[in-house]
PDB file of C-alpha atoms and ligand atoms in Angstrom:
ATOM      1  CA  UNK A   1      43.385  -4.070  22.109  1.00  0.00           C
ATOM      2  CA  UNK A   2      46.924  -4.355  22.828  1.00  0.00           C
ATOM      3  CA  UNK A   3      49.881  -2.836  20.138  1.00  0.00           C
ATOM      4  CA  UNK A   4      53.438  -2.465  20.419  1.00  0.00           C
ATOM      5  CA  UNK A   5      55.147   0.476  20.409  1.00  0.00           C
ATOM      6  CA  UNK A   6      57.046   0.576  16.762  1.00  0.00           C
ATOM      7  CA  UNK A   7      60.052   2.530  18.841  1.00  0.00           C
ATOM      8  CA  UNK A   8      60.336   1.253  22.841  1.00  0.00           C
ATOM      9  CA  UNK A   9      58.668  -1.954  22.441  1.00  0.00           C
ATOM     10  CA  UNK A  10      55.955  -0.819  24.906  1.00  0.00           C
ATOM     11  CA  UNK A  11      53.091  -2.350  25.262  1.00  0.00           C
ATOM     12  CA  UNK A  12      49.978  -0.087  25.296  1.00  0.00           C
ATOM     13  CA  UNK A  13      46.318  -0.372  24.720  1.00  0.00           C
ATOM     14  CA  UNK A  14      44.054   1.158  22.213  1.00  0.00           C
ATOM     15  CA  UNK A  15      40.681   1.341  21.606  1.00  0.00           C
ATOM     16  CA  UNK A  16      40.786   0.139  18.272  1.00  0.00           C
ATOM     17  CA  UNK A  17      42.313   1.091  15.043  1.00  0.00           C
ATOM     18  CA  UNK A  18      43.755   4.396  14.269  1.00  0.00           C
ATOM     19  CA  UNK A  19      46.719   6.753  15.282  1.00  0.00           C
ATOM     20  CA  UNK A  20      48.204   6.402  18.451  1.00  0.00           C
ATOM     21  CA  UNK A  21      51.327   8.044  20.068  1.00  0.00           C
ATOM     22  CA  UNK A  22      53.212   5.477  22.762  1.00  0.00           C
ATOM     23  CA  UNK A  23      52.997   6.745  26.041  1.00  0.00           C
ATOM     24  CA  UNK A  24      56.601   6.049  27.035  1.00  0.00           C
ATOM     25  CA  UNK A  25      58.206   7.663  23.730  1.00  0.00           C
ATOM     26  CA  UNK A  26      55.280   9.462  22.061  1.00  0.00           C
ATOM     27  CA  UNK A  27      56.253   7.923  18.610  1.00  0.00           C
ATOM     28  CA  UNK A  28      52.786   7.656  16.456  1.00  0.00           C
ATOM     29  CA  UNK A  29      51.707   4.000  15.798  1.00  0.00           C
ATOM     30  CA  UNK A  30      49.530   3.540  13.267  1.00  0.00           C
ATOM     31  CA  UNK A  31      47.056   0.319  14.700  1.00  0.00           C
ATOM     32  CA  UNK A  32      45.352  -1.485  11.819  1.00  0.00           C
ATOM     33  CA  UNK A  33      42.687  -4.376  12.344  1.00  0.00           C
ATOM     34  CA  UNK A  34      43.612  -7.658  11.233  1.00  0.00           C
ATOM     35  CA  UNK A  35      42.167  -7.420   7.871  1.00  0.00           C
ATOM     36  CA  UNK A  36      44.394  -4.001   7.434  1.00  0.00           C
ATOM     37  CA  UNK A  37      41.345  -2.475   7.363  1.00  0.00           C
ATOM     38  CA  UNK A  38      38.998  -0.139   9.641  1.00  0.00           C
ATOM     39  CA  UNK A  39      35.641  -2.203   9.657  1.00  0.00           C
ATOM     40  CA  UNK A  40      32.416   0.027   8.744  1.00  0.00           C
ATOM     41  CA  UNK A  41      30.207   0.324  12.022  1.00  0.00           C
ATOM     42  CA  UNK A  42      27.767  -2.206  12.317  1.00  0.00           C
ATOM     43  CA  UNK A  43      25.299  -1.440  14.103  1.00  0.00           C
ATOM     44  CA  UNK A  44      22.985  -4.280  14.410  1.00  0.00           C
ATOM     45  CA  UNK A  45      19.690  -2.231  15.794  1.00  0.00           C
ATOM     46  CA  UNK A  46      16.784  -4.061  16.723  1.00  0.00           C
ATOM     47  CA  UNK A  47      14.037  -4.259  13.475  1.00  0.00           C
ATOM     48  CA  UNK A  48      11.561  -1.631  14.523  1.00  0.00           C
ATOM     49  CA  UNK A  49       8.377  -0.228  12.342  1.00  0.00           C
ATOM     50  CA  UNK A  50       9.673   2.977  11.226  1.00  0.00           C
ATOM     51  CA  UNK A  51       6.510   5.384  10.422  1.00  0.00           C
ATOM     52  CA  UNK A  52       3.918   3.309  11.277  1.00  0.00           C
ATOM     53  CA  UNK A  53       1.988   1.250  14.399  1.00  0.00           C
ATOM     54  CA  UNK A  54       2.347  -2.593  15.195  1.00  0.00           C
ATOM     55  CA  UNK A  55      -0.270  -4.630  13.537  1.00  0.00           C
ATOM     56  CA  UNK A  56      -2.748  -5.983  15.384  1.00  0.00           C
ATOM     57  CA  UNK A  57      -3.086  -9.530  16.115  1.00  0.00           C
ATOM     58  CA  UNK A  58      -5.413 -10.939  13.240  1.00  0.00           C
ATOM     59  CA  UNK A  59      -5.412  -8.162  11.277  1.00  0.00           C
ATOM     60  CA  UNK A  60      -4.612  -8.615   7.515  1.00  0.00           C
ATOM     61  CA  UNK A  61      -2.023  -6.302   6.257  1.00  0.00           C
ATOM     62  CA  UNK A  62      -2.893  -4.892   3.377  1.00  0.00           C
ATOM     63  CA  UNK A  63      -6.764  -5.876   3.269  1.00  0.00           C
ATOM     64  CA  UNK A  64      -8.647  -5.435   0.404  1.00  0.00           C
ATOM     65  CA  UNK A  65     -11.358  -2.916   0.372  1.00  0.00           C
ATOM     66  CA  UNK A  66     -15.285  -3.598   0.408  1.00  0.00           C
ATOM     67  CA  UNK A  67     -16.058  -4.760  -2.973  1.00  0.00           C
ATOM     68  CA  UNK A  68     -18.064  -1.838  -4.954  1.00  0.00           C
ATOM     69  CA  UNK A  69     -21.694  -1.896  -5.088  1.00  0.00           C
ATOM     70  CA  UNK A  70     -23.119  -3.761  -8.115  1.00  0.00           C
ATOM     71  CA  UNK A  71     -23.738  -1.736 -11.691  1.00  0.00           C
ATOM     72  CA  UNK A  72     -27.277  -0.543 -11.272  1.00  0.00           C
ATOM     73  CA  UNK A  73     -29.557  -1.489 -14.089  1.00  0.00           C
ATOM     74  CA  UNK A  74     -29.766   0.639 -16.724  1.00  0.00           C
ATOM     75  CA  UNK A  75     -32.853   3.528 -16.626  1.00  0.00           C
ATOM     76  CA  UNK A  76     -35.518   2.485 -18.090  1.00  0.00           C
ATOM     77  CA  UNK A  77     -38.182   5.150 -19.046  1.00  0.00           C
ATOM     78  CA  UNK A  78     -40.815   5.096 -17.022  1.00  0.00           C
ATOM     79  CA  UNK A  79     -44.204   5.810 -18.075  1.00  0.00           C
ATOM     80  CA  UNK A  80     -47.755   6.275 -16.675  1.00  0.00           C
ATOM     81  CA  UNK A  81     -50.815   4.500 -17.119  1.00  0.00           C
ATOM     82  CA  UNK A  82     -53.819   6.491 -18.681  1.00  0.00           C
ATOM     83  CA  UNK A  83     -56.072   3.862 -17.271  1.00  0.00           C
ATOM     84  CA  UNK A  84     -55.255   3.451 -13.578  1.00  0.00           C
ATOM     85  CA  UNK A  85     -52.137   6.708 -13.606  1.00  0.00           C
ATOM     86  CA  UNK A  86     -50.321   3.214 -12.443  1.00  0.00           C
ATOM     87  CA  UNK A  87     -46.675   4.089 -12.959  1.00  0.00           C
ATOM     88  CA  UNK A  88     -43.960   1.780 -14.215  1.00  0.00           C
ATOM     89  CA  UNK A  89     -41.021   0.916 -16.091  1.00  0.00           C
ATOM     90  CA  UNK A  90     -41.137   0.099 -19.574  1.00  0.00           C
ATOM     91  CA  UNK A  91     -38.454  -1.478 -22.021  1.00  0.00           C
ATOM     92  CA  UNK A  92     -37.262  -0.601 -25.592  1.00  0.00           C
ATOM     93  CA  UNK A  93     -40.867  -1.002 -26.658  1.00  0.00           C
ATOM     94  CA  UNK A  94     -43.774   1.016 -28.075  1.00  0.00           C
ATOM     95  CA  UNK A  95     -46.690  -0.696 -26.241  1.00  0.00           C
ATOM     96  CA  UNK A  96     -46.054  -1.757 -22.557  1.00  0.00           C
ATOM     97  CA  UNK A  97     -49.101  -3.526 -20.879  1.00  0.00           C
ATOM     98  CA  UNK A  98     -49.827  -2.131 -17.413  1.00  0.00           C
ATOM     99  CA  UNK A  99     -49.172  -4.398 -14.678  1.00  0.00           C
ATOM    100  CA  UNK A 100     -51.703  -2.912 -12.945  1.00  0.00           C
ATOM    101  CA  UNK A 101     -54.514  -2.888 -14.891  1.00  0.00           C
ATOM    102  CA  UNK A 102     -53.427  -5.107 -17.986  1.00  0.00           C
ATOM    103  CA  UNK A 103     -54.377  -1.921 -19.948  1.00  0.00           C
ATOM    104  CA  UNK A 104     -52.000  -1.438 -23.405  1.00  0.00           C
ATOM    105  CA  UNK A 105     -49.692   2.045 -22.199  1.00  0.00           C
ATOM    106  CA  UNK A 106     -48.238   3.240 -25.366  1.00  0.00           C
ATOM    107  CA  UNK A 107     -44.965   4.006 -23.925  1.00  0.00           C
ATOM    108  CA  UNK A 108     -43.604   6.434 -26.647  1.00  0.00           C
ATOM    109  CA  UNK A 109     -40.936   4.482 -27.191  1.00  0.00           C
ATOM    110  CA  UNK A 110     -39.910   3.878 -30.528  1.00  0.00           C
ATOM    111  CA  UNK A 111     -38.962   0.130 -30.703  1.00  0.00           C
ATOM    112  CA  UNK A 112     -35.624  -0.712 -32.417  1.00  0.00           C
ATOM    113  CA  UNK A 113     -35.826  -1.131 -36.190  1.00  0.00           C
ATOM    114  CA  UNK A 114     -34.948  -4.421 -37.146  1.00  0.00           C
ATOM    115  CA  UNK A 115     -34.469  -3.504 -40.946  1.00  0.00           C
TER     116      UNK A 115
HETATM  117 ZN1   ZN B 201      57.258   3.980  22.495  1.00  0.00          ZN
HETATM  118 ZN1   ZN B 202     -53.108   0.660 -15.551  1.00  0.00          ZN
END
């Protein structure tokens, strides 16, 4: 940019704002911007991905993880039948019927007091 020299009326450039001394006299010229005041750098960078990779095309930022596998059932005791040594599962009860062999298991489980 161009400024005057304050002193000899020389014309000089400048890069910009700030404390020059005139060529022809050497007196210091203070150059201000129009606005009287030094504008902050702006540095208009390009948007980049700091600290991480480009996503790929399709990909879902952000997915959401495999859903977790489903509550198992609760244990159930298991028991053994005397007739056929069939084994199975039994419920909250004291006589199970094998599925095996129809025969009555008593399972040893004592079957919820209803009063
Ligand atoms: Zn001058
Ligand atoms: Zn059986």
């Amino acid at each position: 940019m161009k400024v005057r020299c304050g002193s000899c009326r020389t014309e000089f450039d400048v890069p910009g704002a700030g404390r020059f001394a005139c060529p022809v006299c050497g007196s210091v010229n203070v150059v201000r911007t129009a606005a009287g005041q030094q504008p902050p750098p702006q540095q208009q960078a390009p948007q980049q991905n700091l600290g991480g990779y480009p996503a790929a095309p399709g990909a879902v930022p952000g997915a959401a993880p495999p859903p977790p596998p489903p509550a198992q059932e609760q244990t159930l005791p298991k028991v053994e039948c005397p007739e056929c040594e069939f084994t199975f599962h039994v419920g909250k009860i004291a006589k199970a019927t094998c599925p095996n062999c129809s025969a009555e298991v008593s399972t040893g489980v004592e079957e919820e007091d209803e009063g």
